[in-house]
XYZ file of N, CA and C in Angstrom:
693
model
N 0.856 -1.198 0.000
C 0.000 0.000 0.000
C 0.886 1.242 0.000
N 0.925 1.940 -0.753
C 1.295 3.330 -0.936
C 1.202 4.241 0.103
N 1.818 5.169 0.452
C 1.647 5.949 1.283
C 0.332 7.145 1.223
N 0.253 7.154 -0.274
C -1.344 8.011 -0.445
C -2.250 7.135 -0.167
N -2.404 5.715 0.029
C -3.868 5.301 0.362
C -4.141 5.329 2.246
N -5.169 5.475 2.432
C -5.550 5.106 3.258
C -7.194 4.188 3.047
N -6.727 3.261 4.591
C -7.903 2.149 4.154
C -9.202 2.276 4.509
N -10.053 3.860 4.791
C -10.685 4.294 4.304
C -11.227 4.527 2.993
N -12.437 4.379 2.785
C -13.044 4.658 1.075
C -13.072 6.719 1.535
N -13.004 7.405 0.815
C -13.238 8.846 0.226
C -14.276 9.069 1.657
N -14.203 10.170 2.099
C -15.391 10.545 3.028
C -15.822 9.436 4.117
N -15.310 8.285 4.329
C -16.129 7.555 5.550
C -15.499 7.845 6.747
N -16.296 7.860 7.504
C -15.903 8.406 8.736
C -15.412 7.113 9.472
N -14.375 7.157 10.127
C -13.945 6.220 11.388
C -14.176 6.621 13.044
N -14.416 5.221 13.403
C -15.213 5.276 14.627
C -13.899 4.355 16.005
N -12.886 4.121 15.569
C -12.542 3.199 16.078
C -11.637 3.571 17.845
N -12.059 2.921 18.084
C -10.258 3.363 19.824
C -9.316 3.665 19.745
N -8.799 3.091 18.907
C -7.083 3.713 18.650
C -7.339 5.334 17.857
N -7.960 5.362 17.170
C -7.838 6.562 16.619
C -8.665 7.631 17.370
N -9.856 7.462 18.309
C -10.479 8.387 19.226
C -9.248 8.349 20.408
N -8.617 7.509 21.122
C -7.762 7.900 21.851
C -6.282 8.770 20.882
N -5.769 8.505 19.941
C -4.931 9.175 19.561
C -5.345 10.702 19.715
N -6.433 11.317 18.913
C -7.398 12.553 18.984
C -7.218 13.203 20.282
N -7.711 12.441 21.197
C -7.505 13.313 22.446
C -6.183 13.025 22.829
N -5.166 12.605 22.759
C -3.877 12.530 22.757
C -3.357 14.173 22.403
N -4.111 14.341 21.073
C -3.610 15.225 20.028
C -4.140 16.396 20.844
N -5.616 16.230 21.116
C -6.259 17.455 21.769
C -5.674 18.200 22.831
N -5.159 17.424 23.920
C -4.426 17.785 25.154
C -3.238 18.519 24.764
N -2.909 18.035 23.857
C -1.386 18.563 22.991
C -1.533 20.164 22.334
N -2.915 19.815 21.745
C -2.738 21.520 21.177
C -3.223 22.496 22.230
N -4.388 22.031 23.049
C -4.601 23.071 24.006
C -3.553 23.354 24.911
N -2.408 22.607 25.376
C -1.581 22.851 26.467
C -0.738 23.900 25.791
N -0.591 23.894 23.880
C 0.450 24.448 23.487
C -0.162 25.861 23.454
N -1.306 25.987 23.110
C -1.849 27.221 23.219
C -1.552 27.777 24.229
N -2.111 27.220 25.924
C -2.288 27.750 26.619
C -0.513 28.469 27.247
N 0.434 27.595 26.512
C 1.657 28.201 27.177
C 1.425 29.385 26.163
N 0.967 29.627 25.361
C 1.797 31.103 24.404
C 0.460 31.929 24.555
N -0.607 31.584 25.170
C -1.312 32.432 25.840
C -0.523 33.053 27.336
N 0.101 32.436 27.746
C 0.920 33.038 29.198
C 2.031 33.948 28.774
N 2.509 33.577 27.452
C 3.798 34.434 26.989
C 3.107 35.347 26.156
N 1.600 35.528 26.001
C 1.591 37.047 25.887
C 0.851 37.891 26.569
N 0.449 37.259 28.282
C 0.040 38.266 29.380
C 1.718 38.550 30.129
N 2.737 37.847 29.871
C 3.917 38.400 30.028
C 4.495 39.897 29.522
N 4.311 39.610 28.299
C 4.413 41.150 27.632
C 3.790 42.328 27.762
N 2.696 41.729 27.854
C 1.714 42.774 28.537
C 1.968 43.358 29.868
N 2.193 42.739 30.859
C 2.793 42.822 32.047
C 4.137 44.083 32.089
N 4.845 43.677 31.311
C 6.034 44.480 31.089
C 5.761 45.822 30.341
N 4.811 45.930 29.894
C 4.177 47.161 29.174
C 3.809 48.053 30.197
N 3.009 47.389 31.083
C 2.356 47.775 32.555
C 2.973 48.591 33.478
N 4.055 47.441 33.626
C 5.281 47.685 34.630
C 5.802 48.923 34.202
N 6.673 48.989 32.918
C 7.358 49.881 32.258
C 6.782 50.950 32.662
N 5.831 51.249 31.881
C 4.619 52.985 32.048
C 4.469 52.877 33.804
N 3.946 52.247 34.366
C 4.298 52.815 35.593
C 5.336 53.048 36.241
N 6.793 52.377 36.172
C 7.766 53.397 36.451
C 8.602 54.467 35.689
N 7.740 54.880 34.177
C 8.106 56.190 33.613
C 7.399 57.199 34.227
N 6.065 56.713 34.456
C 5.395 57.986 35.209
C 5.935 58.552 36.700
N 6.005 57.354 37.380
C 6.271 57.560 38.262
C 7.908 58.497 38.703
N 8.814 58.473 37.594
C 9.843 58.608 37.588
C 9.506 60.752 36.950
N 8.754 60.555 36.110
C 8.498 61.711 35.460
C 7.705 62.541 36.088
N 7.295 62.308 37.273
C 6.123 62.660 38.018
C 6.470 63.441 39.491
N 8.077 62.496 39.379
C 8.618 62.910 41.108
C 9.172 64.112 41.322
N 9.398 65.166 40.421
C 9.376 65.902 40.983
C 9.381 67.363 40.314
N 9.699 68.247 40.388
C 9.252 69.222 39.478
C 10.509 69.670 38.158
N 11.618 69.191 38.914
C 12.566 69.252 37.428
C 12.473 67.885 36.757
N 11.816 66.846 37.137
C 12.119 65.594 36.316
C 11.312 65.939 34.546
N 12.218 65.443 33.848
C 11.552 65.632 32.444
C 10.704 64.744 31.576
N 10.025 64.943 30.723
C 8.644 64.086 30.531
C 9.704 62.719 29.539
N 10.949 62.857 29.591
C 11.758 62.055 28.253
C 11.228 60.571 28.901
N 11.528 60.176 30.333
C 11.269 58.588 30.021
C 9.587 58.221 29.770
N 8.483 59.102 29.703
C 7.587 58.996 29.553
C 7.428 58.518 27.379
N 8.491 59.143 26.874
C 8.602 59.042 26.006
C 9.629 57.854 25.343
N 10.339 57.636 26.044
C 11.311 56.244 26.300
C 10.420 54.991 26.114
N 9.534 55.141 27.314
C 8.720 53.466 27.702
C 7.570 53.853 26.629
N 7.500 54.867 25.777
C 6.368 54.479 24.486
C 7.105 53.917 23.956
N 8.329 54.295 23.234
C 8.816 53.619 22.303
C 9.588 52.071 22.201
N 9.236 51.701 24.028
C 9.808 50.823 24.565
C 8.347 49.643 24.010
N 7.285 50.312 24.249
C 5.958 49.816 24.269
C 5.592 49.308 23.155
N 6.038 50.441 21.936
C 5.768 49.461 20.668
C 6.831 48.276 20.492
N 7.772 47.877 20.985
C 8.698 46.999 20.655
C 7.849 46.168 21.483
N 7.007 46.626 22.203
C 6.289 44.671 23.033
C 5.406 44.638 22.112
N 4.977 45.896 21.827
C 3.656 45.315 20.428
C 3.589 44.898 19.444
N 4.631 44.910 19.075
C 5.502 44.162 17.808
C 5.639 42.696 18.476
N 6.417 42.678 19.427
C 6.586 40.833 20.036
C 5.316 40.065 20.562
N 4.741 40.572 21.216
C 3.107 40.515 21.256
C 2.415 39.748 19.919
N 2.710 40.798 19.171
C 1.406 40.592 17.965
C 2.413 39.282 17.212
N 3.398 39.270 17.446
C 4.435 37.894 16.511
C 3.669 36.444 17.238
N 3.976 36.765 18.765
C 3.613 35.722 19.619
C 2.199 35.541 19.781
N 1.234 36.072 19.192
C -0.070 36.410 19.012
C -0.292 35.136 17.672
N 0.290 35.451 16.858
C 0.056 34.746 15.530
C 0.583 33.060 16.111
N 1.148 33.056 16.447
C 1.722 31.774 17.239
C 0.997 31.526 17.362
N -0.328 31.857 18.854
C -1.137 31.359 19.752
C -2.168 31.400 18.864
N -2.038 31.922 17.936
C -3.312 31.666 17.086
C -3.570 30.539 16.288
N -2.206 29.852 15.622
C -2.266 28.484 15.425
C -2.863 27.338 16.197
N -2.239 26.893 17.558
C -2.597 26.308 18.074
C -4.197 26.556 18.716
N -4.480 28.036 18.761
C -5.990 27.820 19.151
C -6.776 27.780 17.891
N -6.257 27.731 16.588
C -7.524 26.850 15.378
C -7.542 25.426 15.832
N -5.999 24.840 16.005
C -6.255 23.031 15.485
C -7.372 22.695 17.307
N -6.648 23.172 17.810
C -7.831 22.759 19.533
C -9.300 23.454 18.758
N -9.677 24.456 18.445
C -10.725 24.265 18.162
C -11.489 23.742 17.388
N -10.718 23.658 16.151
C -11.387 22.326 15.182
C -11.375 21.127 15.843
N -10.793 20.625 16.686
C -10.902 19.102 17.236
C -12.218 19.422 18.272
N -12.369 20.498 18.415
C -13.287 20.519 19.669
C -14.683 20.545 18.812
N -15.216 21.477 17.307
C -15.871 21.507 16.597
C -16.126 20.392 15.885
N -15.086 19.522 15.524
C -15.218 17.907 14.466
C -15.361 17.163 15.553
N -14.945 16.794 16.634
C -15.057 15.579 17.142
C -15.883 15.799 18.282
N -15.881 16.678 19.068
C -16.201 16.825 20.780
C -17.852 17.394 20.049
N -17.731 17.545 19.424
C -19.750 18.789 19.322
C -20.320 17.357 19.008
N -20.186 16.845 18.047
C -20.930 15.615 17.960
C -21.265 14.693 18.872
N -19.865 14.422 19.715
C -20.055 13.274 20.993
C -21.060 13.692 21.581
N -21.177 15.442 22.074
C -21.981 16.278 22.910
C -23.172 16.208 22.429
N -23.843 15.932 20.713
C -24.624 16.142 20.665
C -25.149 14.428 20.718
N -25.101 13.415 21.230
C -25.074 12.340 20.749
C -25.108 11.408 19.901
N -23.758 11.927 18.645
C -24.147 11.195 17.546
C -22.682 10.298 17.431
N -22.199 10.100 19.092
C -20.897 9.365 19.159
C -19.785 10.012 18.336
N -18.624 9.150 19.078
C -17.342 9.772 18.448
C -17.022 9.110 16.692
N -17.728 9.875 15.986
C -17.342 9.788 14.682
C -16.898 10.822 14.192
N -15.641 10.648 13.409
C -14.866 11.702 12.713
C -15.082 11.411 10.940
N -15.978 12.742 10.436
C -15.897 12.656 9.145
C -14.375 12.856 8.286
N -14.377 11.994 7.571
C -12.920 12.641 6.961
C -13.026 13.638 6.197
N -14.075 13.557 5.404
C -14.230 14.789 4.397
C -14.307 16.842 5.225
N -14.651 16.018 6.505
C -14.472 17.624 7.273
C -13.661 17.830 8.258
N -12.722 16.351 7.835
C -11.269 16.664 8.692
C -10.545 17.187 7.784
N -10.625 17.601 6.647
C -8.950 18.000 5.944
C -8.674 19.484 5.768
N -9.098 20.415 6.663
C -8.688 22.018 7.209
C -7.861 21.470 8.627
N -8.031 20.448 9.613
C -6.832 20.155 10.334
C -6.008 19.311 9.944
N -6.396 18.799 8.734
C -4.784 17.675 8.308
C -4.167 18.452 7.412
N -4.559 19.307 6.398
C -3.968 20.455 5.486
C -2.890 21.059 6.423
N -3.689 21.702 7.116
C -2.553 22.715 8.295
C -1.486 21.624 9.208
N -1.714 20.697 9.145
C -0.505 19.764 9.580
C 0.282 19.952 8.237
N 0.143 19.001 7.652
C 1.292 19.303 6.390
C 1.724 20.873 5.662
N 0.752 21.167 5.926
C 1.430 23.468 4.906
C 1.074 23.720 6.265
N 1.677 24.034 7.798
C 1.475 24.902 8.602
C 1.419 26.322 8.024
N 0.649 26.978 8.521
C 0.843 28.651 8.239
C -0.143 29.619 9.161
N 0.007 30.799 9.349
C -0.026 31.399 10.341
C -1.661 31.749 9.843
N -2.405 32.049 11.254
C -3.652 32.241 10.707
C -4.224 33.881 10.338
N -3.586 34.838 10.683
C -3.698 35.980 10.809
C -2.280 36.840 10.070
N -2.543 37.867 9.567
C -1.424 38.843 9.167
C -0.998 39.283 10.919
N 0.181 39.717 10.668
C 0.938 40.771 11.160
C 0.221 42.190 11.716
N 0.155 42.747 11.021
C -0.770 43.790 11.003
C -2.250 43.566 11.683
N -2.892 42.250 11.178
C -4.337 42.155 11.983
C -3.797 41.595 13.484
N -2.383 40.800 13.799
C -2.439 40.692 15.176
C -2.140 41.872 15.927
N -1.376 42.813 15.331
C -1.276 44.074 16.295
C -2.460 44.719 16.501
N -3.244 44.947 15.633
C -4.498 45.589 15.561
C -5.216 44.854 17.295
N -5.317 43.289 16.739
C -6.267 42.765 17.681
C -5.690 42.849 19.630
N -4.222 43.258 19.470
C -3.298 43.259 20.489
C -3.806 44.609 21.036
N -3.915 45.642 20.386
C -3.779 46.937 20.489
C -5.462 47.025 20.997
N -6.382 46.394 20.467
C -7.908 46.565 21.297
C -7.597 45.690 22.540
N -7.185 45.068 22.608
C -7.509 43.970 23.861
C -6.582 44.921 25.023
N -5.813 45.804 24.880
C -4.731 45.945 25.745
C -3.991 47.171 25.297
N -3.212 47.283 24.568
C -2.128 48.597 23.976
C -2.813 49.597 24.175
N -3.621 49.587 23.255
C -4.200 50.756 22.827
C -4.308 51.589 24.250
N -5.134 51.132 25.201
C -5.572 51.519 26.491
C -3.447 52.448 27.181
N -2.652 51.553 26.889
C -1.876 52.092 27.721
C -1.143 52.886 26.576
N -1.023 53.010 25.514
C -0.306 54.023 24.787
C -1.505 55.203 24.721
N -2.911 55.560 25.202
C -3.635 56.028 25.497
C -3.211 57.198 26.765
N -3.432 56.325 27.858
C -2.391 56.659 29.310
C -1.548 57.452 28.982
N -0.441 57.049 28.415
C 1.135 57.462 27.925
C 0.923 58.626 27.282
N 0.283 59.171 26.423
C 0.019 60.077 25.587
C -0.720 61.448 26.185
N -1.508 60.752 27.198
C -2.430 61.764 28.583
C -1.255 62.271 30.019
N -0.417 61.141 30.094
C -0.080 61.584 31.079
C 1.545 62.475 30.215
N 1.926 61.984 29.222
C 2.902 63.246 28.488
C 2.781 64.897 28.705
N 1.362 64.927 28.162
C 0.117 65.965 28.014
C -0.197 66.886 29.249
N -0.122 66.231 30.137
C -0.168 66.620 31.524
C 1.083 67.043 32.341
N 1.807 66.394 31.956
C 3.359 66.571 32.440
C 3.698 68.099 31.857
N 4.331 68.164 30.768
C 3.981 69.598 30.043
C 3.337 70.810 29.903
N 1.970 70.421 31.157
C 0.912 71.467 30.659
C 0.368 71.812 32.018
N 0.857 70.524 33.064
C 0.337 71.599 34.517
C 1.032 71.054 35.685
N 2.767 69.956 35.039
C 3.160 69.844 36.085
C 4.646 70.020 35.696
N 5.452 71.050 36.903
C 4.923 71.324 38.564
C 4.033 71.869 38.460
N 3.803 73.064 37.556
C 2.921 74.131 37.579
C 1.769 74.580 36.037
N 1.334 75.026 36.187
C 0.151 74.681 34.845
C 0.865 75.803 34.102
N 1.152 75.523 32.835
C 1.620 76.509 31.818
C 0.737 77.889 31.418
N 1.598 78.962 31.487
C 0.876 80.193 31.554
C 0.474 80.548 29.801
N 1.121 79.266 28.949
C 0.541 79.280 27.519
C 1.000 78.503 26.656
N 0.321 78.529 25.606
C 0.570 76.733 24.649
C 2.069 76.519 24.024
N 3.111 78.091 24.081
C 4.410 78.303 23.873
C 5.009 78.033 24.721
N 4.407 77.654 26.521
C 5.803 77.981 27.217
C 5.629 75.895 27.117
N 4.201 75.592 27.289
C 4.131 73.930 26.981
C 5.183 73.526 25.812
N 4.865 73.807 24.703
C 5.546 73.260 23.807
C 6.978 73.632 24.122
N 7.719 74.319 24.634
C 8.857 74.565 25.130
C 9.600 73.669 26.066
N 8.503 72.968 26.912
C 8.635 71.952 27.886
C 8.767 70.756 27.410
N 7.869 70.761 25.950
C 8.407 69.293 25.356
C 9.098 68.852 24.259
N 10.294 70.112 24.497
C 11.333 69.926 23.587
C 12.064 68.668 24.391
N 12.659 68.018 23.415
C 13.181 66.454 23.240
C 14.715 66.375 22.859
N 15.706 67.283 23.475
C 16.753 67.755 22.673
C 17.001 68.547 21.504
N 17.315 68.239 20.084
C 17.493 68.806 19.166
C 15.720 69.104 18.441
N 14.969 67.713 18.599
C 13.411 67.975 18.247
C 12.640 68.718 19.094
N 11.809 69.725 18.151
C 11.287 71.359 18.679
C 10.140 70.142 19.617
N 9.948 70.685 20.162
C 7.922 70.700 21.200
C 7.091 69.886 20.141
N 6.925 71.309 19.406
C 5.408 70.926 18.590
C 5.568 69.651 17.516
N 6.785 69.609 17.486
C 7.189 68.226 16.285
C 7.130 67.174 17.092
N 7.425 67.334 18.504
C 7.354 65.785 19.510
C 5.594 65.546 19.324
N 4.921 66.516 19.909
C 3.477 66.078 19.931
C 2.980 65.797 18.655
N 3.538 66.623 17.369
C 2.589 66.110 16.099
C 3.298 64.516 16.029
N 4.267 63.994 16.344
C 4.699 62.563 16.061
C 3.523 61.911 16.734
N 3.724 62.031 18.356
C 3.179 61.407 18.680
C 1.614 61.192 18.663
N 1.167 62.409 18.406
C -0.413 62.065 18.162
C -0.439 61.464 16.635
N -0.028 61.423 15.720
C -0.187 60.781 14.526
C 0.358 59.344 14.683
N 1.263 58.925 15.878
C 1.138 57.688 16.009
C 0.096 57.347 16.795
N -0.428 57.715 17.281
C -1.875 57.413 18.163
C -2.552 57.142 17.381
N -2.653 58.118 16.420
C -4.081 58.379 15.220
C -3.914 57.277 14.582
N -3.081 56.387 13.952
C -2.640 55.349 13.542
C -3.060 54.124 14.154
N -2.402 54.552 15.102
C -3.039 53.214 16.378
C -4.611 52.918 16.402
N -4.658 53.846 16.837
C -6.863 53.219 16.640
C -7.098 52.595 15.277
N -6.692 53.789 14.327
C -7.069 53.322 12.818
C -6.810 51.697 12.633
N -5.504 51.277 12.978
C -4.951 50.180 13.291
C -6.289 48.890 13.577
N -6.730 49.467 15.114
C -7.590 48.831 16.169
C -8.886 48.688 15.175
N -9.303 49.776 14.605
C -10.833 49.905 14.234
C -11.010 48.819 13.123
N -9.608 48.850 11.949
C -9.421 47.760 10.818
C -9.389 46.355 11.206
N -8.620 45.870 12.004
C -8.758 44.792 13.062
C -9.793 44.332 13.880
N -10.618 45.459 13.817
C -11.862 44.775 14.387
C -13.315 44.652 13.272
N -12.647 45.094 12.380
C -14.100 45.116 11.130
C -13.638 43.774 10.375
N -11.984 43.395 10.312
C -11.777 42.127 9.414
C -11.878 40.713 9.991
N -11.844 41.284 11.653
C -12.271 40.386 12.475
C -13.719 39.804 11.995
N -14.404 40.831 12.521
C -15.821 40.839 12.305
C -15.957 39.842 10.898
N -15.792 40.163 9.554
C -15.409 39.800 8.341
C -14.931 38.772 7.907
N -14.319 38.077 8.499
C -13.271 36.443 8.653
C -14.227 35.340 8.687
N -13.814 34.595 7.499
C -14.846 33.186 7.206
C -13.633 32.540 7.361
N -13.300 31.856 8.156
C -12.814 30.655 8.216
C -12.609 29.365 7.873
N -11.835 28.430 7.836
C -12.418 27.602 7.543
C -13.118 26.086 8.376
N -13.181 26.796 9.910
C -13.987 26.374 10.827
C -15.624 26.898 11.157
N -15.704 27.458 10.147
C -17.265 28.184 10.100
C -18.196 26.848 9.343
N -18.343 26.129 8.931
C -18.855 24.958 8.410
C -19.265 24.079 9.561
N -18.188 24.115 10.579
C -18.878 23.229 11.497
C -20.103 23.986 12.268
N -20.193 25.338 12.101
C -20.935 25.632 13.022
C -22.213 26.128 12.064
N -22.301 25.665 10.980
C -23.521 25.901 10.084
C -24.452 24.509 10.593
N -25.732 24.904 10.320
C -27.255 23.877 10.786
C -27.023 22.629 9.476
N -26.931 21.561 10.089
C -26.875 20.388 9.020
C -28.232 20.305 8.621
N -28.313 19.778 7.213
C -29.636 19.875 7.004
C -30.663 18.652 7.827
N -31.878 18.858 8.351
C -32.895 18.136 9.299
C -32.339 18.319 10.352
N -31.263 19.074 10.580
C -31.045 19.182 12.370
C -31.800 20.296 12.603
């Protein structure tokens, strides 16, 4: 027998022990893998956290301290959002194949029609065994990183800059002596804030696209969750 046959006919489903215990073999396997690169990206997050609270805190203490590490741990911030959204696409692999095993095999047991596995609507998890590939762009994991989390603290970061500049120690007697305050070395004031609000402005834009292609995404685990016909 060739390595292309299997002793299945086209589409019949197998019912047997060895292969329902292999399955959950497999199952335990992808959810555990998920769940570690789900922990390695409330890590990053964490450090995002951490970071901005001791820039503020550092920028905050006292009346000559300068707003620069407030501006440091942003730019520190997109480098987690970048590793984030990499390690994002990761965790996104392993949470398709756990959920297709949970959609092909576990919904049926649940619904009582026993552990039968169609083959014809197993081959979106045997495809992605042989061509692994990532389930999401780059770009849509930062997006989805940046609603769940970023966004909120490069938000912060951008308010408490704003504030630093404009009423602490003392509230600026005008929008010249502010922008004066957030000169950045050789870069004027008003060129620090137009950067940074146009990376903000970006950022949502980012968030809002990420959540409409979200919205938008047919999968190819959407079949299991369509009404069979007479059910």
């Amino acid at each position: 027998m060739s390595d292309d046959e299997v002793p299945q006919k086209a589409g019949e489903p197998i019912a047997g022990s060895k292969e329902i215990g292999a399955l959950a073999h497999l199952y335990r396997a992808e959810v555990y893998r998920s769940t570690i690169w789900r922990q390695r990206l409330d890590m990053t997050t964490n450090w995002a956290v951490v970071s901005t609270g001791i820039a503020l805190s550092v920028s905050f203490a006292s009346a000559t301290a300068s707003p620069l590490p407030i501006v440091l741990v942003g730019m520190l911030t997109v480098m987690f959002l970048f590793l984030e959204a990499r390690r994002y696409r990761y965790f996104m692999v392993w949470k398709f194949r756990a959920r297709l095993l949970e959609l092909a095999v576990m919904v049926p047991i649940l619904r009582g029609r026993g552990a039968i596995i169609p083959q014809d609507r197993g081959s979106a998890l045997s495809d992605d065994y042989i061509h692994p590939r990532h389930r999401i762009s780059s770009f849509r994991a930062m997006g989805q990183r940046l609603r769940r989390n970023y966004l909120w603290i490069f938000i912060i970061q951008y308010a408490a800059y704003l504030a630093k500049i404009w009423i602490h120690p003392i509230e600026a007697s005008s929008i010249e002596q502010a922008l004066e305050r957030a000169h950045i070395g050789a870069i004027p004031g008003w060129l620090a804030i137009i950067l940074g609000t146009c990376l903000l402005i970006f950022f949502i834009t980012l968030t809002a696209w990420a959540w409409v292609s979200e919205k938008a995404d047919k999968t190819k685990m959407a079949d299991y969750l369509d009404p069979e016909p007479g059910v």
